[in-house]
Short mmCIF file of C-alpha atoms in Angstrom, two decimals:
data_model
loop_
_atom_site.label_atom_id
_atom_site.label_comp_id
_atom_site.label_asym_id
_atom_site.label_seq_id
_atom_site.Cartn_x
_atom_site.Cartn_y
_atom_site.Cartn_z
CA UNK M 1 -21.13 -13.88 0.46
CA UNK M 2 -21.59 -17.45 1.69
CA UNK M 3 -19.32 -18.86 -1.04
CA UNK M 4 -16.75 -16.08 -0.71
CA UNK M 5 -16.64 -15.59 3.05
CA UNK M 6 -18.15 -18.45 5.03
CA UNK M 7 -17.41 -21.60 3.03
CA UNK M 8 -13.61 -21.13 2.94
CA UNK M 9 -13.65 -20.90 6.74
CA UNK M 10 -16.29 -23.38 7.89
CA UNK M 11 -17.06 -25.53 4.84
CA UNK M 12 -15.94 -28.76 6.52
CA UNK M 13 -16.91 -27.87 10.10
CA UNK M 14 -19.95 -29.30 11.84
CA UNK M 15 -22.35 -26.57 12.92
CA UNK M 16 -22.42 -28.04 16.42
CA UNK M 17 -18.61 -27.80 16.61
CA UNK M 18 -18.46 -24.07 15.88
CA UNK M 19 -18.04 -22.19 19.15
CA UNK M 20 -18.73 -18.64 20.27
CA UNK M 21 -14.97 -17.99 20.21
CA UNK M 22 -14.88 -19.15 16.57
CA UNK M 23 -17.54 -16.59 15.69
CA UNK M 24 -15.70 -13.85 17.61
CA UNK M 25 -12.48 -14.76 15.79
CA UNK M 26 -14.34 -14.55 12.48
CA UNK M 27 -15.52 -11.05 13.37
CA UNK M 28 -12.07 -9.94 14.58
CA UNK M 29 -10.29 -11.35 11.53
CA UNK M 30 -12.28 -9.14 9.15
CA UNK M 31 -11.63 -6.09 11.31
CA UNK M 32 -7.92 -6.91 11.11
CA UNK M 33 -8.15 -7.23 7.33
CA UNK M 34 -9.31 -3.63 7.14
CA UNK M 35 -13.01 -4.18 6.49
CA UNK M 36 -15.22 -1.32 7.65
CA UNK M 37 -17.45 -1.97 10.70
CA UNK M 38 -20.57 -1.74 8.53
CA UNK M 39 -19.25 -4.47 6.22
CA UNK M 40 -18.33 -6.71 9.15
CA UNK M 41 -21.74 -6.13 10.72
CA UNK M 42 -23.44 -7.24 7.50
CA UNK M 43 -21.36 -10.43 7.46
CA UNK M 44 -22.22 -11.04 11.10
CA UNK M 45 -25.92 -10.53 10.38
CA UNK M 46 -25.73 -13.37 7.85
CA UNK M 47 -23.82 -15.57 10.32
CA UNK M 48 -26.43 -14.92 13.01
CA UNK M 49 -29.26 -15.69 10.59
CA UNK M 50 -27.72 -19.00 9.53
CA UNK M 51 -27.19 -20.11 13.13
CA UNK M 52 -30.68 -18.98 14.16
CA UNK M 53 -32.13 -21.19 11.41
CA UNK M 54 -29.94 -24.09 12.53
CA UNK M 55 -31.22 -23.60 16.08
CA UNK M 56 -34.85 -23.38 14.93
CA UNK M 57 -34.48 -26.56 12.88
CA UNK M 58 -32.77 -28.26 15.84
CA UNK M 59 -29.43 -28.88 14.16
CA UNK M 60 -27.82 -27.15 17.14
CA UNK M 61 -28.97 -26.49 20.71
CA UNK M 62 -28.01 -22.83 20.83
CA UNK M 63 -26.62 -20.33 18.34
CA UNK M 64 -22.98 -19.42 19.16
CA UNK M 65 -23.62 -16.01 17.59
CA UNK M 66 -26.58 -15.10 19.78
CA UNK M 67 -26.11 -11.85 21.69
CA UNK M 68 -22.82 -10.84 20.07
CA UNK M 69 -22.65 -7.07 19.79
CA UNK M 70 -22.36 -5.13 16.57
CA UNK M 71 -19.24 -3.12 15.92
CA UNK M 72 -19.54 0.62 16.37
CA UNK M 73 -20.03 1.84 12.83
CA UNK M 74 -17.53 4.69 13.03
CA UNK M 75 -15.15 5.40 10.20
CA UNK M 76 -11.67 4.22 11.16
CA UNK M 77 -9.25 7.12 11.15
CA UNK M 78 -6.45 6.57 8.69
CA UNK M 79 -3.30 5.68 10.59
CA UNK M 80 0.16 6.71 9.47
CA UNK M 81 3.37 5.50 11.09
CA UNK M 82 6.11 7.77 12.37
CA UNK M 83 9.72 6.80 11.55
CA UNK M 84 10.12 5.54 15.13
CA UNK M 85 6.96 3.43 14.85
CA UNK M 86 8.16 1.98 11.55
CA UNK M 87 11.48 1.03 13.16
CA UNK M 88 9.64 -0.63 16.06
CA UNK M 89 7.42 -2.57 13.66
CA UNK M 90 10.35 -3.78 11.58
CA UNK M 91 12.18 -4.85 14.74
CA UNK M 92 9.11 -6.78 15.91
CA UNK M 93 8.92 -8.50 12.51
CA UNK M 94 12.53 -9.67 12.86
CA UNK M 95 11.83 -11.03 16.34
CA UNK M 96 8.72 -12.94 15.24
CA UNK M 97 8.96 -16.71 15.05
CA UNK M 98 8.23 -18.11 11.60
CA UNK M 99 9.14 -16.33 8.40
CA UNK M 100 5.99 -16.18 6.29
CA UNK M 101 3.91 -13.60 8.16
CA UNK M 102 6.82 -11.22 8.91
CA UNK M 103 7.95 -11.39 5.28
CA UNK M 104 4.41 -10.72 4.04
CA UNK M 105 3.99 -7.74 6.37
CA UNK M 106 7.35 -6.27 5.35
CA UNK M 107 6.43 -6.73 1.69
CA UNK M 108 3.17 -4.84 2.28
CA UNK M 109 5.09 -2.03 3.97
CA UNK M 110 7.47 -1.75 1.02
CA UNK M 111 4.94 -2.02 -1.82
CA UNK M 112 1.66 -0.55 -0.56
CA UNK M 113 -0.07 -3.57 -2.09
CA UNK M 114 -3.45 -4.86 -0.98
CA UNK M 115 -3.22 -7.76 1.40
CA UNK M 116 -5.06 -10.08 -1.00
CA UNK M 117 -2.78 -9.15 -3.88
CA UNK M 118 0.34 -9.96 -1.88
CA UNK M 119 -0.94 -13.16 -0.29
CA UNK M 120 -1.87 -14.52 -3.75
CA UNK M 121 1.34 -13.35 -5.46
CA UNK M 122 2.99 -16.12 -7.47
CA UNK M 123 6.57 -16.60 -8.57
CA UNK M 124 5.46 -16.47 -12.20
CA UNK M 125 4.14 -12.94 -11.57
CA UNK M 126 7.63 -11.65 -10.71
CA UNK M 127 10.13 -10.27 -13.21
CA UNK M 128 13.35 -10.34 -11.20
CA UNK M 129 15.42 -8.99 -14.07
CA UNK M 130 13.44 -5.75 -14.27
CA UNK M 131 12.18 -5.64 -10.67
CA UNK M 132 8.53 -5.75 -11.69
CA UNK M 133 5.51 -7.48 -10.18
CA UNK M 134 2.48 -8.10 -12.38
CA UNK M 135 -0.79 -8.47 -10.48
CA UNK M 136 -2.83 -10.55 -12.97
CA UNK M 137 -6.24 -9.43 -11.76
CA UNK M 138 -6.36 -6.40 -9.49
CA UNK M 139 -9.37 -4.91 -7.72
CA UNK M 140 -10.06 -2.82 -10.84
CA UNK M 141 -10.44 -6.04 -12.85
CA UNK M 142 -7.34 -5.35 -14.91
CA UNK M 143 -3.72 -6.46 -14.58
CA UNK M 144 -1.39 -3.90 -13.05
CA UNK M 145 2.36 -3.60 -12.78
CA UNK M 146 4.13 -2.70 -9.55
CA UNK M 147 7.82 -1.70 -9.61
CA UNK M 148 9.75 -3.32 -6.78
CA UNK M 149 12.40 -1.61 -4.69
CA UNK M 150 15.69 -3.27 -3.80
CA UNK M 151 14.35 -3.93 -0.29
CA UNK M 152 11.17 -5.55 -1.64
CA UNK M 153 13.28 -7.77 -3.91
CA UNK M 154 15.31 -8.89 -0.88
CA UNK M 155 12.10 -10.02 0.82
CA UNK M 156 11.20 -12.09 -2.25
CA UNK M 157 14.63 -13.70 -2.39
CA UNK M 158 14.20 -14.84 1.21
CA UNK M 159 11.09 -16.74 0.10
CA UNK M 160 12.65 -18.66 -2.81
CA UNK M 161 12.89 -21.99 -1.00
CA UNK M 162 9.21 -22.28 -0.07
CA UNK M 163 8.42 -24.99 -2.67
CA UNK M 164 5.07 -23.47 -3.61
CA UNK M 165 3.84 -21.52 -6.63
CA UNK M 166 2.70 -18.87 -4.13
CA UNK M 167 5.35 -16.65 -2.59
CA UNK M 168 3.67 -16.19 0.78
CA UNK M 169 2.27 -19.68 1.19
CA UNK M 170 0.92 -21.44 4.23
CA UNK M 171 3.81 -23.81 5.07
CA UNK M 172 1.37 -26.61 5.88
CA UNK M 173 -0.82 -26.45 2.78
CA UNK M 174 1.22 -24.56 0.17
CA UNK M 175 -1.84 -22.38 -0.45
CA UNK M 176 -1.95 -18.57 -0.12
CA UNK M 177 -1.64 -17.43 3.49
CA UNK M 178 -5.10 -16.23 4.55
CA UNK M 179 -5.51 -16.16 8.31
CA UNK M 180 -2.72 -14.67 10.41
CA UNK M 181 -4.55 -12.38 12.82
CA UNK M 182 -3.07 -13.94 15.97
CA UNK M 183 0.49 -13.53 14.65
CA UNK M 184 -0.20 -9.97 13.50
CA UNK M 185 -1.67 -9.21 16.92
CA UNK M 186 1.53 -10.42 18.66
CA UNK M 187 3.68 -8.36 16.30
CA UNK M 188 1.62 -5.22 16.92
CA UNK M 189 1.69 -5.77 20.67
CA UNK M 190 5.48 -6.13 20.75
CA UNK M 191 5.85 -2.98 18.65
CA UNK M 192 3.34 -1.06 20.80
CA UNK M 193 1.13 -0.47 17.76
CA UNK M 194 -2.05 -2.32 18.66
CA UNK M 195 -4.24 0.23 16.87
CA UNK M 196 -2.55 -0.34 13.50
CA UNK M 197 -4.42 -2.49 10.95
CA UNK M 198 -2.83 -4.33 8.05
CA UNK M 199 -4.62 -1.97 5.64
CA UNK M 200 -3.02 1.02 7.41
CA UNK M 201 0.31 -0.08 5.95
CA UNK M 202 -1.12 0.79 2.54
CA UNK M 203 -2.17 4.24 3.77
CA UNK M 204 1.29 4.68 5.24
CA UNK M 205 2.94 3.82 1.93
CA UNK M 206 0.86 6.51 0.22
CA UNK M 207 1.64 9.11 2.87
CA UNK M 208 5.37 8.50 2.53
CA UNK M 209 5.16 9.01 -1.23
CA UNK M 210 3.22 12.26 -0.83
CA UNK M 211 5.51 13.56 1.90
CA UNK M 212 8.50 12.95 -0.36
CA UNK M 213 7.01 15.07 -3.11
CA UNK M 214 5.45 12.44 -5.37
CA UNK M 215 2.28 13.42 -7.22
CA UNK M 216 -1.22 12.10 -6.61
CA UNK M 217 -1.08 10.60 -10.10
CA UNK M 218 1.99 8.57 -9.15
CA UNK M 219 0.34 7.45 -5.92
CA UNK M 220 -2.78 6.44 -7.86
CA UNK M 221 -0.76 4.26 -10.22
CA UNK M 222 1.31 2.63 -7.47
CA UNK M 223 -1.73 1.85 -5.32
CA UNK M 224 -3.80 0.68 -8.28
CA UNK M 225 -6.72 3.04 -7.75
CA UNK M 226 -9.07 2.96 -10.72
CA UNK M 227 -9.99 6.60 -10.19
CA UNK M 228 -7.93 9.57 -9.03
CA UNK M 229 -10.89 10.50 -6.80
CA UNK M 230 -9.97 7.59 -4.51
CA UNK M 231 -6.45 8.95 -4.21
CA UNK M 232 -7.74 12.42 -3.37
CA UNK M 233 -8.00 11.38 0.29
CA UNK M 234 -4.25 12.03 0.44
CA UNK M 235 -4.51 15.52 -1.04
CA UNK M 236 -4.31 17.13 2.41
CA UNK M 237 -0.91 15.50 2.87
CA UNK M 238 0.22 17.11 -0.38
CA UNK M 239 -0.86 20.51 0.95
CA UNK M 240 1.06 19.91 4.18
CA UNK M 241 4.17 19.11 2.15
CA UNK M 242 3.77 22.29 0.11
CA UNK M 243 3.43 24.34 3.28
CA UNK M 244 6.60 22.78 4.66
CA UNK M 245 8.33 23.71 1.40
CA UNK M 246 7.36 27.36 1.81
CA UNK M 247 8.63 27.31 5.38
CA UNK M 248 11.97 25.96 4.14
CA UNK M 249 12.26 28.93 1.78
CA UNK M 250 11.34 31.29 4.60
CA UNK M 251 13.98 29.85 6.91
CA UNK M 252 16.63 29.82 4.19
CA UNK M 253 16.35 33.57 3.64
CA UNK M 254 16.08 34.31 7.34
CA UNK M 255 12.81 36.17 6.92
CA UNK M 256 11.43 37.72 10.10
CA UNK M 257 8.44 39.26 8.38
CA UNK M 258 10.08 42.53 7.43
CA UNK M 259 12.00 42.94 4.18
CA UNK M 260 14.11 46.04 3.65
#
């Protein structure tokens, strides 16, 4: 966890220079990425332990993590966007200064991809002729292929001049965009969607597919779930869609509950 989580953030920082706000931002950033409270709390426990050792060994005067509260370990309710909320979010993206974060968010909305997959997407992974994105190493440990809509392709074409092998690159470093919580927070606030996480865009993509009659198998393949059991969380949406279908039939024949 130290190599994967802490070093990329604070590898070149002096312990004495890391402030309480830095630690709070670290905690908030992983909430924004969609990590569960329990996972964030485990990361914070490691952070607190490291700083407590630094304090004990007199590398620092006081731990900046001391006294910070744990997150309430409640399961975050999956959040789906209404058409009006989607319109508000897209409008806020257009109004946002800087192109990288808005383009990345719109791409996530249109593909249902994981944030890490999109932020590390490279030009060489894209087949523009066939509208296909190959994720070289997905969460399942295998490459997967994501078909791209016309709208998703338009987002990519806006990024062509970024002079980096990565599509959504940090304009200062050319490396994959990693930390954009403050920008995402401003976008959510303007759209009036402060409870929406980046990962909720993936849930929303799945719900739209289900509500338009696509099968759980199709959703599984598009989201890159290794097992259909993971996709089963959306089964209740499928049942809602089926119920709506029966109501359509009922309305079309004008049934009032009494057939002659």
